[in-house]
GROMACS .gro file of C-alpha atoms in nm:
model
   50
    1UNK     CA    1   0.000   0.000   0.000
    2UNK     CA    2   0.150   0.351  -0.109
    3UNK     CA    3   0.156   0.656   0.104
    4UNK     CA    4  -0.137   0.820  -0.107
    5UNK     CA    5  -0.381   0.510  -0.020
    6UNK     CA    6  -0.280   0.524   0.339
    7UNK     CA    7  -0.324   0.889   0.368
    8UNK     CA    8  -0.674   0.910   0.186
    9UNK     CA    9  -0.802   0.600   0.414
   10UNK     CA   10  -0.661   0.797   0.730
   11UNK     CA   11  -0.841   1.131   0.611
   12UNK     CA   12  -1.146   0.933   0.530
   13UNK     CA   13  -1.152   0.802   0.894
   14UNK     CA   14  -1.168   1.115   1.073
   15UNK     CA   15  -1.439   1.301   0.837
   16UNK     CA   16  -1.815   1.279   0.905
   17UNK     CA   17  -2.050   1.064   0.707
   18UNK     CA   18  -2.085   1.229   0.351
   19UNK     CA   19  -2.046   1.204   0.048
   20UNK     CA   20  -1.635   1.343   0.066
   21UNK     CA   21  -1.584   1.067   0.308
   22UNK     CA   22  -1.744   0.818   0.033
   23UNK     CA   23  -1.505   0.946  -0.198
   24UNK     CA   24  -1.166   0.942  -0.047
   25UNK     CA   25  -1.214   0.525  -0.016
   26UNK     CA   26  -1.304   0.528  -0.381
   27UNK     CA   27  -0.954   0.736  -0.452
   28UNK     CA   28  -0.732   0.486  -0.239
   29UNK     CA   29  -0.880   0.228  -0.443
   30UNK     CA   30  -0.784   0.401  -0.780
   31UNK     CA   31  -0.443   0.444  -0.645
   32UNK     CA   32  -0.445   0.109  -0.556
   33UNK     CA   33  -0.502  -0.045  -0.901
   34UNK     CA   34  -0.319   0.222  -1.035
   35UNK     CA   35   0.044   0.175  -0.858
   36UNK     CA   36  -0.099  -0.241  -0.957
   37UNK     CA   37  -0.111  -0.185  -1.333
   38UNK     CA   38   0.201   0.037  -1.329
   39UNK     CA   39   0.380  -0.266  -1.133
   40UNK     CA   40   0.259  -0.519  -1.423
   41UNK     CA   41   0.304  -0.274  -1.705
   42UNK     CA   42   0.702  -0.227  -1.575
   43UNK     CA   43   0.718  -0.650  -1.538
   44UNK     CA   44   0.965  -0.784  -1.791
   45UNK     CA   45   0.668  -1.008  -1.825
   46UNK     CA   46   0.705  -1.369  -1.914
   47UNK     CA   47   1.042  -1.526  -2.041
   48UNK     CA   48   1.135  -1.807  -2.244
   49UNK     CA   49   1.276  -2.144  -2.165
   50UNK     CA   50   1.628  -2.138  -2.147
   0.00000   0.00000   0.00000
């Protein structure tokens, strides 16, 4: 988990029920699957038999 994700879930904590505090969970998901498809994208991927 990246220091974006854990900040927006900390932020999200302390706000009242609303919609912001709906949205900042959404937002550490993105940057979740973002930093994931970034990590696969940058994957040498898969190699052949030597």
């Amino acid at each position: 988990m990246n220091k974006f994700t854990q900040d927006a879930r900390a932020a999200a904590s302390k706000l009242p029920a609303g919609a912001r505090r709906h949205t900042l969970p959404q937002k550490a998901r993105d940057g979740e699957t973002a930093a994931e498809i970034e990590r696969l994208l940058s994957s040498p991927g898969p190699q052949d038999p030597k």
